[in-house]
Coordinates of N, CA and C in Angstrom, one line a residue:
X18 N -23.3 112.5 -26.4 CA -22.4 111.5 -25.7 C -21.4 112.3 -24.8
X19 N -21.1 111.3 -23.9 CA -19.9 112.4 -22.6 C -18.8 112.0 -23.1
X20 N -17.7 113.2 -23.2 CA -16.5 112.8 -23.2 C -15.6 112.6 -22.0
X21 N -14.5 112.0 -21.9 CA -13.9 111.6 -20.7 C -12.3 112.2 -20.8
X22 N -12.2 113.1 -20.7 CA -10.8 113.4 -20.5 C -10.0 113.2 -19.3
X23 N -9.4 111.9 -20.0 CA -8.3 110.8 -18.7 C -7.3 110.3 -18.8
X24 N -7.0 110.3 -17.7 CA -5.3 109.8 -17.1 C -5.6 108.4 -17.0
X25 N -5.3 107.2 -17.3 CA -5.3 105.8 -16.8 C -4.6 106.0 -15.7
X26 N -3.7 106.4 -15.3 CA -2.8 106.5 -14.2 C -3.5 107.1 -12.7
X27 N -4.6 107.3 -13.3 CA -5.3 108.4 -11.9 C -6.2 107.4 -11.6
X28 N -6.4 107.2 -10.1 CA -7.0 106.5 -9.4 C -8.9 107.1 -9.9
X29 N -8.6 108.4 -9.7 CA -10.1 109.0 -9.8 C -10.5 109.1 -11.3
X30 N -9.6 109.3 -12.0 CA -9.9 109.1 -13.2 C -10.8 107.5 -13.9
X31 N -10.4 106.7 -13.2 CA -10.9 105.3 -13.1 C -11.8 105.3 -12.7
X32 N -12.2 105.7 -11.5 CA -13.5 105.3 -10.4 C -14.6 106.3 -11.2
X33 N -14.2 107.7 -12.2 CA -15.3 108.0 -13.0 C -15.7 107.4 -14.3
X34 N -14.7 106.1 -14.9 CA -15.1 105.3 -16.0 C -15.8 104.2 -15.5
X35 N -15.2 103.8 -14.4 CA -16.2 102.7 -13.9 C -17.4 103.1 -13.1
X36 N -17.9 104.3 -12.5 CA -19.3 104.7 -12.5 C -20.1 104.6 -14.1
X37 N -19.2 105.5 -14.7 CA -19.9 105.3 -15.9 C -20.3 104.4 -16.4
X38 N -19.5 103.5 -16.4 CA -19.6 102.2 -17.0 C -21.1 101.4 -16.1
X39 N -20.9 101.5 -15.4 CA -21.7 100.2 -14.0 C -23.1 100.9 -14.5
X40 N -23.3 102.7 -14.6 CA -24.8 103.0 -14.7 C -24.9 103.2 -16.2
X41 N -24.3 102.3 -17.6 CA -24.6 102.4 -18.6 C -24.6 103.6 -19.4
X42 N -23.9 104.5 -18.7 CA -23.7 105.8 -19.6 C -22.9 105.6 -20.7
X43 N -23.1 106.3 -21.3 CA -22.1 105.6 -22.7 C -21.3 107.5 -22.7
X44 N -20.1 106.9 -23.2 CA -18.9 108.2 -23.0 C -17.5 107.3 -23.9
X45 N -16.9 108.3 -24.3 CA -15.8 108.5 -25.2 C -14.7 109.0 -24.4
X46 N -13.6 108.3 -24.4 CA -12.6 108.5 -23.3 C -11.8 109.1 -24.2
X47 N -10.8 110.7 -23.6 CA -9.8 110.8 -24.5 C -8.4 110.4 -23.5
X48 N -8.0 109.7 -23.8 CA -6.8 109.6 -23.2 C -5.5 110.9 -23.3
X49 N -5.6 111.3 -22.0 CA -4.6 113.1 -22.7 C -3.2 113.0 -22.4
X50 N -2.6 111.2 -21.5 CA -1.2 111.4 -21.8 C -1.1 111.1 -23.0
X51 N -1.5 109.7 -23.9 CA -1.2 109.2 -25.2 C -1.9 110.4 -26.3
X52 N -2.5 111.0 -25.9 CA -3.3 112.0 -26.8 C -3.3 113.4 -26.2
X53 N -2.2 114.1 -26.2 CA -2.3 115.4 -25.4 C -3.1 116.9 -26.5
X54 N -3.9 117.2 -25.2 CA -4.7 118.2 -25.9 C -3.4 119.5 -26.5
X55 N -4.1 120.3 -27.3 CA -3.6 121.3 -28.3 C -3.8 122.4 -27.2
X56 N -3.5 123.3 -27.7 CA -3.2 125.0 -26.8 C -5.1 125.3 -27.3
X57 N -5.4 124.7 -28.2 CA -6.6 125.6 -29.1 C -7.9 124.4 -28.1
X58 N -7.5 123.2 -28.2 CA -8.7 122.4 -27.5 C -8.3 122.5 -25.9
X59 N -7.7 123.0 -25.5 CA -7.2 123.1 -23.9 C -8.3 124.7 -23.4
X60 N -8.3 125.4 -24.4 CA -9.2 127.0 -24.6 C -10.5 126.4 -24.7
X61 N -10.8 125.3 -25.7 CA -12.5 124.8 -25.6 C -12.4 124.0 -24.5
X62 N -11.8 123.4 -23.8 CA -12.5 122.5 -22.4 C -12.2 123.7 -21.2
X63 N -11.7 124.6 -21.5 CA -11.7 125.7 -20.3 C -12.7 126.7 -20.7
X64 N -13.4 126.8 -21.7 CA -14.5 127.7 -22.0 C -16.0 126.7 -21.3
X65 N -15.6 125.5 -21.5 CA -16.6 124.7 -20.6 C -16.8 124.6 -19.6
X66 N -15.6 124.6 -19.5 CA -15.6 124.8 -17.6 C -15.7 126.2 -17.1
X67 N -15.8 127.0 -17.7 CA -15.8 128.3 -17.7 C -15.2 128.8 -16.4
X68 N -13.7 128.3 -16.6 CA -12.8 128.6 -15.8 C -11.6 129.0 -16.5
X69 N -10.5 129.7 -15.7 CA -9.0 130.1 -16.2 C -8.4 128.7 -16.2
X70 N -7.0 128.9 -16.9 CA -6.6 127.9 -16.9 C -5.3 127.3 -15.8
X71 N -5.6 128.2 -14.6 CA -5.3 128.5 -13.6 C -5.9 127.1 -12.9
X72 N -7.4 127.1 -12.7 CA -8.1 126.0 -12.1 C -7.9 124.6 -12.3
X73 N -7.1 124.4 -13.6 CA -7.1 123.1 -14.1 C -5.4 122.5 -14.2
X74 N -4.6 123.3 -13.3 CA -3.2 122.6 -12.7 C -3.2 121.7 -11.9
X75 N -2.5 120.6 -12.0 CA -2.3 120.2 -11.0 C -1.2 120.4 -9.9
X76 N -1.3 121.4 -8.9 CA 0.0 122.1 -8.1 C 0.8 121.1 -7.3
X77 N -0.1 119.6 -6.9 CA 0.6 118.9 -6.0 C 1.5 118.0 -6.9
X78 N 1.0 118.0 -8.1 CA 2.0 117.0 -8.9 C 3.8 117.1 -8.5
X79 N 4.8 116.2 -8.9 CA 6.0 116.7 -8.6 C 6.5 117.0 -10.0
X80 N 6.1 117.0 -11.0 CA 6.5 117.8 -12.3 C 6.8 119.3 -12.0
X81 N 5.3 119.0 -11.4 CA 5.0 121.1 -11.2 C 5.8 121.5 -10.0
X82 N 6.1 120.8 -8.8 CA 6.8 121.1 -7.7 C 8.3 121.2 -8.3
X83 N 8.5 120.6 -9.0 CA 10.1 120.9 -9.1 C 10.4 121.7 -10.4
X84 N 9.3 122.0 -11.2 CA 9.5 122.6 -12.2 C 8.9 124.2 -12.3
X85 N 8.1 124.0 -12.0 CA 6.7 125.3 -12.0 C 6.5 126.1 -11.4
X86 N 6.7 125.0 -10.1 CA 5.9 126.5 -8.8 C 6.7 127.6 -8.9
X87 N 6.1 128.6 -7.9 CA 6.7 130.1 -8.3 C 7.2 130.4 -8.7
X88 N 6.7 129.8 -10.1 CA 7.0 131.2 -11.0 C 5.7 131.5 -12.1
X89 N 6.2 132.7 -12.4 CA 4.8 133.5 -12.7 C 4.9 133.7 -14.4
X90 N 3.6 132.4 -14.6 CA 3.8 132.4 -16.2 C 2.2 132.4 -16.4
X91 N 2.2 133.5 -17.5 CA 1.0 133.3 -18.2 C 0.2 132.8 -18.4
X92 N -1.4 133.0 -19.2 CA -2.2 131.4 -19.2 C -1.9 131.5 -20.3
X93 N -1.3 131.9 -21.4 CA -1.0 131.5 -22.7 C 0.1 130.6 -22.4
X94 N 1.1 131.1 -21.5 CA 2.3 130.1 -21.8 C 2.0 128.9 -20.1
X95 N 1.3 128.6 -19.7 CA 0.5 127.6 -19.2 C -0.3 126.8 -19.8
X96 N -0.8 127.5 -20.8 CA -2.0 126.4 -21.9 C -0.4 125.7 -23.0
X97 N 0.5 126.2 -23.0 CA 1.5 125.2 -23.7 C 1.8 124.6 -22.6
X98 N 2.1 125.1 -21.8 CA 2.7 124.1 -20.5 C 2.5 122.5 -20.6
X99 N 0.9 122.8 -20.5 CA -0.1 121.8 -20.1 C -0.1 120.6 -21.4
X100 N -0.2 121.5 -22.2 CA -0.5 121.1 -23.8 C 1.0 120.3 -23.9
X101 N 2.3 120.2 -23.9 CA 3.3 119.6 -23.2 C 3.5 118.5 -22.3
X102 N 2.7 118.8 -21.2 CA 3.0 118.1 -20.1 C 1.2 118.0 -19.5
X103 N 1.0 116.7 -20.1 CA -0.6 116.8 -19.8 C -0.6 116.1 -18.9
X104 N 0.4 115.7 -17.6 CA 0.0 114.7 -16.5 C -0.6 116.2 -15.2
X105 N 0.1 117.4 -15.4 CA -0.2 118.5 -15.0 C -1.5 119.2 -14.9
X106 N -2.7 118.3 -15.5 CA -4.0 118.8 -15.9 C -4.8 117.9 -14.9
X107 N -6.3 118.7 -14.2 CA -6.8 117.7 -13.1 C -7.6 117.4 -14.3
X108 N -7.6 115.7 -13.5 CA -8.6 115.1 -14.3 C -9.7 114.2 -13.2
X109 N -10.4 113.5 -13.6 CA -10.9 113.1 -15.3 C -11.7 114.8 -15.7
X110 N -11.9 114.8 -16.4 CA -13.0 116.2 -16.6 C -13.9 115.5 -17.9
X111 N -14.9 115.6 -17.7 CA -16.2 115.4 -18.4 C -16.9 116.3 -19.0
X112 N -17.1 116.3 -20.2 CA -17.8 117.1 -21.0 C -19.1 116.2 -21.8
X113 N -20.2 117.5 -21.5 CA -21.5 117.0 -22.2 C -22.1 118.4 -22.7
X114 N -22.1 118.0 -23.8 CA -22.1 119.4 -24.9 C -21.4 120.4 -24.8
X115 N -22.0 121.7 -24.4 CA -21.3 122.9 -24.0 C -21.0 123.1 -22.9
X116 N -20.8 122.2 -21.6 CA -20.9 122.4 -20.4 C -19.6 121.3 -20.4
X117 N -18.8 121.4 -19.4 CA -17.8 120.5 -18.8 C -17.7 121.0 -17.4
X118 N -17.0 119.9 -16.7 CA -17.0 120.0 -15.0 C -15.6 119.0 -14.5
X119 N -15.1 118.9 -13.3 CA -13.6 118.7 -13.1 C -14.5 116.9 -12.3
X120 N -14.3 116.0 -12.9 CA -14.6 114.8 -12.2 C -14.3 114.1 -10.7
X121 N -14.3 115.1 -9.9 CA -14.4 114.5 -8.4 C -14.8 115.8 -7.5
X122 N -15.6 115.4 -6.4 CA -15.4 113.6 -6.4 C -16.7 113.3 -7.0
X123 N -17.2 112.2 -6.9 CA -17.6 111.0 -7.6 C -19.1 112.3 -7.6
X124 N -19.2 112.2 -6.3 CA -20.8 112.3 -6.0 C -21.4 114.1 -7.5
X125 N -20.3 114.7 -7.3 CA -20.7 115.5 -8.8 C -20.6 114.9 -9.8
X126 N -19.9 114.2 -10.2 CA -20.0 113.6 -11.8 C -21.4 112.9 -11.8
X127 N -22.3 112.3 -10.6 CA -23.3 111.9 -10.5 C -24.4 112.7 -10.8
X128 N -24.4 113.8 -10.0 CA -24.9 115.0 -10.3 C -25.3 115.6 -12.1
X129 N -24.5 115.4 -12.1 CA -23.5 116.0 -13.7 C -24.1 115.4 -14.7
X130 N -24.3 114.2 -14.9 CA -24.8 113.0 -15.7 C -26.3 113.0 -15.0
X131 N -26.8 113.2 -14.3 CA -28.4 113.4 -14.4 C -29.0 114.1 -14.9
X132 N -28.2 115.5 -14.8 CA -29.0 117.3 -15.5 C -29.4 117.0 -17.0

């Protein structure tokens, strides 16, 4: 089954439940404001993504603009950051087994869900 790691708040986050939804995929949404990921599960969806945790900020946010930018913090003390302040994480991101990918735009999560 796919998991859905989402923002209700995010436009794109939506337009990848309602794909889902419209072509019958069946998926498990985690909600990561009401449910914010751990420093330890934030390490398993970035080993999927097999990216730093660098890739998975969100810079344009205004949390991070008035709090974050330039300055130079670790990805340990970024994976609390995040783990903290989970509106700071791009979403949706989709995971299917050992593999995860960053949900937009649409036309890869399409991709994504065929392989």
């Amino acid at each position: 089954m796919i998991k859905v790691l989402h923002n209700g708040s995010c436009s794109k986050s939506n337009a990848v439940l309602e794909y889902l939804d419209e072509n019958g995929v069946q998926f498990e949404i985690i909600n990561i404001v009401e449910d914010p990921l751990s420093v330890v599960e934030l390490k398993t969806v970035l080993k999927k993504l097999n990216q730093s945790v660098f890739h998975i900020i969100r810079k344009e946010e205004k949390l991070y603009l008035e709090n974050f930018a330039g300055k130079d913090y670790s990805e340990e003390e970024w994976l609390q950051i995040l783990s903290e302040n989970p509106s700071l994480i791009q979403r949706p991101i989709i995971i299917k087994g050992s593999v995860a990918m960053l949900g937009r735009p649409l036309e890869n999560v399409k991709f994504f869900i065929e392989k």
